[in-house]
Coordinates of C-alpha atoms and ligand atoms in Angstrom, one line a residue:
X21 CA -21.0 -43.0 5.4
X22 CA -23.4 -43.4 2.5
X23 CA -21.1 -45.6 0.4
X24 CA -20.0 -47.8 3.3
X25 CA -22.6 -50.6 2.9
X26 CA -20.6 -52.5 0.4
X27 CA -17.5 -52.4 2.6
X28 CA -17.1 -54.8 5.5
X29 CA -14.0 -52.7 6.5
X30 CA -13.3 -49.1 5.9
X31 CA -10.1 -47.5 7.3
X32 CA -9.6 -43.8 7.0
X33 CA -6.3 -42.1 7.7
X34 CA -5.2 -44.5 10.4
X35 CA -2.2 -43.7 12.5
X36 CA -0.9 -46.2 15.1
X37 CA 1.9 -45.4 17.5
X38 CA 3.3 -48.0 19.8
X39 CA 5.5 -47.4 22.9
X40 CA 8.3 -50.0 22.7
X41 CA 11.6 -50.5 24.6
X42 CA 13.4 -48.8 21.7
X43 CA 11.1 -45.7 21.6
X44 CA 7.9 -44.7 19.9
X45 CA 7.2 -46.9 16.9
X46 CA 5.1 -45.0 14.3
X47 CA 4.0 -48.3 12.7
X48 CA 1.0 -47.1 10.7
X49 CA 1.1 -43.7 9.1
X50 CA -2.1 -42.3 7.5
X51 CA -3.4 -45.6 6.1
X52 CA -6.7 -45.9 4.2
X53 CA -8.2 -49.1 3.0
X54 CA -11.6 -50.5 1.9
X55 CA -12.4 -54.2 2.0
X56 CA -15.6 -55.2 0.2
X57 CA -18.1 -57.6 1.7
X58 CA -17.4 -61.1 0.4
X59 CA -14.1 -60.5 -1.2
X60 CA -10.6 -61.7 -0.3
X61 CA -8.4 -58.7 0.0
X62 CA -4.6 -59.3 0.0
X63 CA -2.2 -57.1 1.9
X64 CA 1.4 -57.5 0.7
X65 CA 4.6 -56.0 1.8
X66 CA 8.0 -56.8 3.3
X67 CA 8.5 -57.7 7.0
X68 CA 8.2 -54.7 9.3
X69 CA 6.1 -52.6 7.0
X70 CA 3.2 -52.5 9.5
X71 CA 0.9 -55.1 8.1
X72 CA 0.5 -57.0 11.3
X73 CA 0.1 -53.8 13.4
X74 CA -2.6 -52.7 11.0
X75 CA -4.7 -55.9 11.2
X76 CA -4.2 -56.2 15.0
X77 CA -5.6 -52.6 15.2
X78 CA -8.7 -53.8 13.3
X79 CA -9.1 -56.4 16.1
X80 CA -7.9 -53.9 18.8
X81 CA -5.5 -56.6 20.0
X82 CA -2.6 -54.2 21.0
X83 CA -1.9 -53.5 24.6
X84 CA -4.2 -50.4 25.1
X85 CA -1.8 -48.9 27.6
X86 CA 1.0 -48.8 25.0
X87 CA -0.8 -47.8 21.8
X88 CA -2.2 -44.5 20.5
X89 CA -4.6 -44.5 17.5
X90 CA -5.9 -41.7 15.3
X91 CA -8.3 -42.0 12.3
X92 CA -11.2 -44.4 12.0
X93 CA -11.7 -48.1 11.5
X94 CA -15.2 -49.1 10.5
X95 CA -16.1 -52.8 10.7
X96 CA -19.6 -53.6 9.6
X97 CA -20.4 -49.9 9.8
X98 CA -19.3 -49.6 13.5
X99 CA -16.4 -47.4 14.3
X100 CA -14.4 -49.8 16.4
X101 CA -12.2 -46.9 17.6
X102 CA -15.2 -45.7 19.6
X103 CA -15.9 -49.1 21.3
X104 CA -14.9 -50.0 24.8
X105 CA -12.6 -53.0 25.0
X106 CA -15.3 -55.1 26.7
X107 CA -17.5 -54.5 23.7
X108 CA -14.7 -55.3 21.3
X109 CA -14.3 -58.7 23.0
X110 CA -18.0 -59.4 22.2
X111 CA -17.3 -58.7 18.5
X112 CA -14.2 -60.9 18.3
X113 CA -15.1 -64.4 17.2
X114 CA -18.7 -63.3 16.5
X115 CA -18.3 -60.6 13.8
X116 CA -14.5 -60.9 13.2
X117 CA -11.9 -63.5 13.8
X118 CA -8.2 -63.9 13.1
X119 CA -5.8 -66.7 12.3
X120 CA -2.0 -66.4 12.7
X121 CA 1.1 -67.8 11.2
X122 CA 1.8 -70.0 14.2
X123 CA -1.3 -71.8 15.6
X124 CA 0.6 -72.9 18.7
X125 CA 0.6 -69.3 20.0
X126 CA -3.2 -69.2 19.9
X127 CA -3.9 -72.7 21.3
X128 CA -3.8 -73.9 24.9
X129 CA -1.3 -76.9 25.3
X130 CA -3.4 -78.3 28.2
X131 CA -6.8 -78.6 26.5
X132 CA -7.7 -80.9 23.6
X133 CA -8.5 -79.3 20.3
X134 CA -12.1 -80.3 20.6
X135 CA -12.5 -78.7 24.0
X136 CA -11.0 -75.5 22.6
X137 CA -13.4 -75.4 19.7
X138 CA -16.3 -76.1 22.1
X139 CA -15.1 -73.3 24.5
X140 CA -15.1 -70.7 21.6
X141 CA -18.5 -71.9 20.6
X142 CA -20.2 -71.8 24.0
X143 CA -18.6 -68.4 24.9
X144 CA -20.4 -66.7 22.0
X145 CA -23.7 -68.5 21.8
X146 CA -26.4 -69.9 24.1
X147 CA -26.3 -73.5 23.1
X148 CA -26.2 -76.6 25.3
X149 CA -23.0 -78.5 25.8
X150 CA -24.3 -81.5 23.9
X151 CA -25.2 -79.3 20.9
X152 CA -21.9 -77.5 21.1
X153 CA -20.0 -80.9 21.1
X154 CA -22.0 -82.0 18.1
X155 CA -21.3 -78.8 16.3
X156 CA -17.6 -79.0 17.2
X157 CA -17.3 -82.5 15.8
X158 CA -19.1 -81.3 12.6
X159 CA -16.7 -78.4 12.1
X160 CA -13.7 -80.6 12.7
X161 CA -14.9 -83.0 9.9
X162 CA -15.7 -80.0 7.7
X163 CA -12.2 -78.6 7.8
X164 CA -10.8 -82.1 7.1
X165 CA -9.7 -83.1 10.6
X166 CA -10.9 -86.7 10.5
X167 CA -12.0 -88.8 12.2
X168 CA -13.6 -86.0 14.2
X169 CA -14.3 -88.2 17.4
X170 CA -10.6 -89.2 17.7
X171 CA -9.2 -85.8 16.8
X172 CA -11.5 -84.0 19.2
X173 CA -9.6 -85.8 22.1
X174 CA -6.1 -84.9 20.8
X175 CA -3.9 -82.2 22.3
X176 CA -2.2 -79.6 20.0
X177 CA 1.2 -81.3 20.3
X178 CA -0.2 -84.5 18.8
X179 CA -1.1 -82.7 15.5
X180 CA 1.0 -81.6 12.6
X181 CA 1.4 -77.9 11.6
X182 CA -1.1 -78.3 8.8
X183 CA -3.7 -79.9 11.0
X184 CA -3.2 -77.2 13.7
X185 CA -3.9 -74.5 11.1
X186 CA -7.1 -76.4 10.2
X187 CA -8.0 -76.3 13.9
X188 CA -7.4 -72.6 13.9
X189 CA -9.7 -72.2 10.8
X190 CA -12.3 -74.3 12.5
X191 CA -12.1 -72.2 15.7
X192 CA -12.2 -68.9 13.8
X193 CA -15.3 -69.9 11.7
X194 CA -17.3 -71.7 14.4
X195 CA -19.3 -68.6 15.2
X196 CA -19.8 -67.6 11.6
X197 CA -17.9 -64.3 11.6
X198 CA -18.4 -61.9 8.7
X199 CA -14.7 -61.0 8.6
X200 CA -11.7 -63.3 8.8
X201 CA -8.2 -61.9 9.1
X202 CA -5.5 -64.3 8.1
X203 CA -2.0 -63.1 9.0
X204 CA 0.5 -65.2 7.0
X205 CA -1.5 -68.4 7.7
X206 CA 0.6 -70.6 5.4
X207 CA 4.1 -69.1 5.7
X208 CA 5.3 -71.7 8.2
X209 CA 4.0 -74.6 6.1
X210 CA 5.6 -76.6 3.4
X211 CA 4.3 -76.0 -0.1
X212 CA 2.0 -79.1 -0.4
X213 CA 0.3 -78.4 3.0
X214 CA 0.1 -74.7 2.1
X215 CA -1.8 -75.6 -1.1
X216 CA -4.3 -77.7 1.0
X217 CA -4.8 -74.9 3.5
X218 CA -5.4 -72.3 0.7
X219 CA -7.9 -74.7 -0.9
X220 CA -9.7 -75.1 2.5
X221 CA -9.9 -71.3 3.0
X222 CA -11.3 -70.9 -0.5
X223 CA -14.0 -73.6 0.1
X224 CA -14.8 -72.0 3.5
X225 CA -15.3 -68.7 1.8
X226 CA -17.4 -70.1 -0.9
X227 CA -19.7 -71.9 1.6
X228 CA -20.0 -69.0 4.1
X229 CA -19.4 -65.8 2.1
X230 CA -17.0 -64.6 4.8
X231 CA -14.8 -61.6 3.8
X232 CA -11.1 -62.3 4.2
X233 CA -8.1 -60.0 4.7
X234 CA -5.2 -62.1 3.7
X235 CA -1.7 -60.9 4.7
X236 CA 1.3 -62.4 3.0
X237 CA 4.6 -61.5 1.4
X238 CA 4.0 -64.2 -1.3
X239 CA 2.7 -62.8 -4.6
X240 CA 1.9 -66.3 -5.8
X241 CA -0.5 -66.7 -2.9
X242 CA -2.0 -63.3 -3.6
X243 CA -2.6 -64.2 -7.2
X244 CA -4.3 -67.4 -6.3
X245 CA -6.4 -66.2 -3.4
X246 CA -7.4 -62.6 -3.8
X247 CA -9.9 -60.5 -5.7
X248 CA -8.1 -57.2 -4.8
X249 CA -4.7 -56.4 -3.3
X250 CA -3.2 -53.5 -1.4
X251 CA 0.5 -53.0 -1.4
X252 CA 1.9 -51.7 1.9
X253 CA 5.2 -49.9 2.5
X254 CA 6.5 -48.1 5.6
X255 CA 3.1 -47.9 7.4
X256 CA 1.0 -46.9 4.4
X257 CA -0.9 -48.5 1.5
X258 CA 1.0 -47.2 -1.6
X259 CA -1.1 -48.9 -4.3
X260 CA -4.4 -50.7 -4.3
X261 CA -6.5 -52.3 -7.0
X262 CA -8.0 -55.5 -8.4
X263 CA -5.6 -58.3 -9.0
X264 CA -5.5 -58.0 -12.8
X265 CA -4.9 -54.3 -12.8
X266 CA -2.1 -54.5 -10.3
X267 CA -0.4 -57.4 -12.0
X268 CA -0.8 -55.9 -15.5
X269 CA -0.3 -52.2 -14.8
X270 CA 1.6 -51.7 -11.6
X271 CA 1.8 -48.0 -11.0
X272 CA 4.1 -47.7 -8.0
X273 CA 7.8 -48.5 -8.2
X274 CA 7.6 -50.5 -5.0
X275 CA 5.0 -52.7 -6.6
X276 CA 7.1 -53.1 -9.7
X277 CA 10.1 -53.9 -7.5
X278 CA 8.1 -56.6 -5.7
X279 CA 7.2 -58.2 -9.1
X280 CA 10.8 -58.0 -10.2
X281 CA 11.9 -59.7 -6.9
X282 CA 9.2 -62.4 -7.3
X283 CA 11.1 -65.7 -6.7
X284 CA 10.7 -68.6 -9.0
X285 CA 11.7 -71.3 -6.5
X286 CA 9.4 -73.1 -4.1
X287 CA 11.7 -73.1 -1.2
X288 CA 10.3 -71.0 1.7
X289 CA 13.5 -68.9 2.1
X290 CA 13.5 -68.2 -1.6
X291 CA 9.9 -67.0 -1.4
X292 CA 11.0 -64.1 0.9
X293 CA 11.0 -60.7 -0.9
X294 CA 14.4 -59.3 -1.7
X295 CA 14.6 -55.7 -2.9
X296 CA 17.9 -53.9 -2.7
X297 CA 18.2 -51.5 0.2
X298 CA 16.3 -51.5 3.5
X299 CA 13.0 -49.8 4.4
X300 CA 13.1 -46.6 6.5
X301 CA 13.0 -47.0 10.3
X302 CA 9.5 -46.6 11.5
X303 CA 10.9 -44.9 14.6
X304 CA 11.8 -41.8 12.5
X305 CA 9.9 -39.1 10.6
X306 CA 10.2 -39.8 6.9
X307 CA 10.3 -36.6 4.7
X308 CA 9.0 -36.9 1.1
X309 CA 8.3 -40.3 -0.4
X310 CA 9.1 -43.2 2.0
X311 CA 10.5 -45.3 -0.9
X312 CA 12.8 -42.6 -2.3
X313 CA 16.0 -44.1 -0.9
X314 CA 15.4 -47.4 -2.7
X315 CA 13.6 -46.1 -5.8
X316 CA 15.5 -46.1 -9.1
X317 CA 13.1 -43.4 -10.4
X318 CA 13.6 -41.0 -7.5
X319 CA 14.1 -37.3 -8.4
X320 CA 14.7 -34.3 -6.0
X321 CA 10.9 -33.7 -5.6
X322 CA 10.6 -37.3 -4.2
X323 CA 12.9 -36.6 -1.3
X324 CA 11.0 -33.4 -0.3
X325 CA 7.4 -33.9 -1.1
X326 CA 5.2 -36.7 0.0
X327 CA 3.3 -38.1 -3.1
X328 CA -0.5 -37.9 -3.1
X329 CA -3.0 -40.7 -4.0
X330 CA -3.6 -40.7 -7.7
X331 CA -6.8 -42.4 -9.0
X332 CA -5.8 -44.4 -12.1
X333 CA -8.9 -46.4 -12.9
X334 CA -12.2 -47.1 -11.2
X335 CA -10.7 -49.6 -8.8
X336 CA -7.0 -48.7 -8.9
X337 CA -4.9 -46.0 -7.2
X338 CA -1.3 -45.4 -6.3
X339 CA 0.8 -42.9 -4.3
X340 CA 3.7 -41.9 -6.5
X341 CA 4.4 -38.6 -8.2
X342 CA 4.6 -40.6 -11.5
X343 CA 1.9 -43.2 -11.1
X344 CA 0.1 -42.0 -14.1
X345 CA 3.2 -42.5 -16.3
X346 CA 3.9 -46.0 -14.8
X347 CA 0.2 -47.0 -15.2
X348 CA 0.3 -45.9 -18.9
X349 CA 3.7 -47.5 -19.3
X350 CA 5.3 -44.2 -20.5
X351 CA 8.9 -43.2 -20.2
X352 CA 9.7 -40.9 -17.3
X353 CA 10.8 -37.5 -18.5
X354 CA 13.1 -36.7 -15.6
X355 CA 16.6 -38.0 -15.3
X356 CA 16.7 -41.2 -13.2
Ligands
SF4_24 FE1 9.9 -43.4 -6.5 FE2 9.5 -40.8 -6.4 FE3 7.5 -42.4 -7.0 FE4 8.5 -42.3 -4.5 S1 7.4 -40.7 -5.6 S2 8.0 -44.1 -5.6 S3 10.7 -42.0 -5.0 S4 9.3 -42.1 -8.2

């Protein structure tokens, strides 16, 4: 644990299995990830690759009667796998907070947005109601929901999607958490509003120093927001590194395929990733490399042997038998 102090999050060999009506979903399969203090770390991958399951595991938000974990998740040097759920609840909001794609699922329709911010504030700190109201109004103004006094009294249904996401950011930051997890926070918004929310998140990070895990399938958003990025496929991180290295020297064929699929249009549907073929079912065991059935470089070894993590540079690794060759932009010697 010596080198953990620079990491706000350190995940080691995490496996998450969820009991679902369709059987046992092995959603996360030996995943390791480090998130540095103060950075924005992007997680990118197609729908169903386990991104949301992974971040909900960091918050321990799964139904505990239907989930089995193995491995470790350290947040702020605490192994949250060892914590009782009641202790986890104390950490949520205070040390770590999360915002989702659809704010309406996290907001009560029968309370005003101001009351909801005030409730989050008073639940985690011993301040008077008057002080909490003052702080709630301040944070509304700070995230651009103005005039604060009028907005405080409005119900969620009276606000647009962009304003609701601002409310969520206000609620998540009101207790000054050290880690903010943003799960596709702008996917449901149109491009102009998306840009405003991204600007807001950048300014919140600048003023508070909060570490952010930013989940998206949009590589443009990753490039704009993140210091480092991890590429996720079939329940694992398959490549990780700083933004420049990954964009300039992608070393996993899945990462390369994501770049090749990067859409040029601004329409939301066009921004979805499209790579030929489908990911493997996470209900099944996957022999060899999980990307083999879609990979244009696959050879017999890929179908039988799971690739190991290959360190490519100080900050950059990938799990493909041929990562070194891709990183160095060499021709592969085997027949494709
Ligand atoms: Fe493709 Fe083989 Fe690399 Fe997997 S290990 S990504 S199948 S080349």
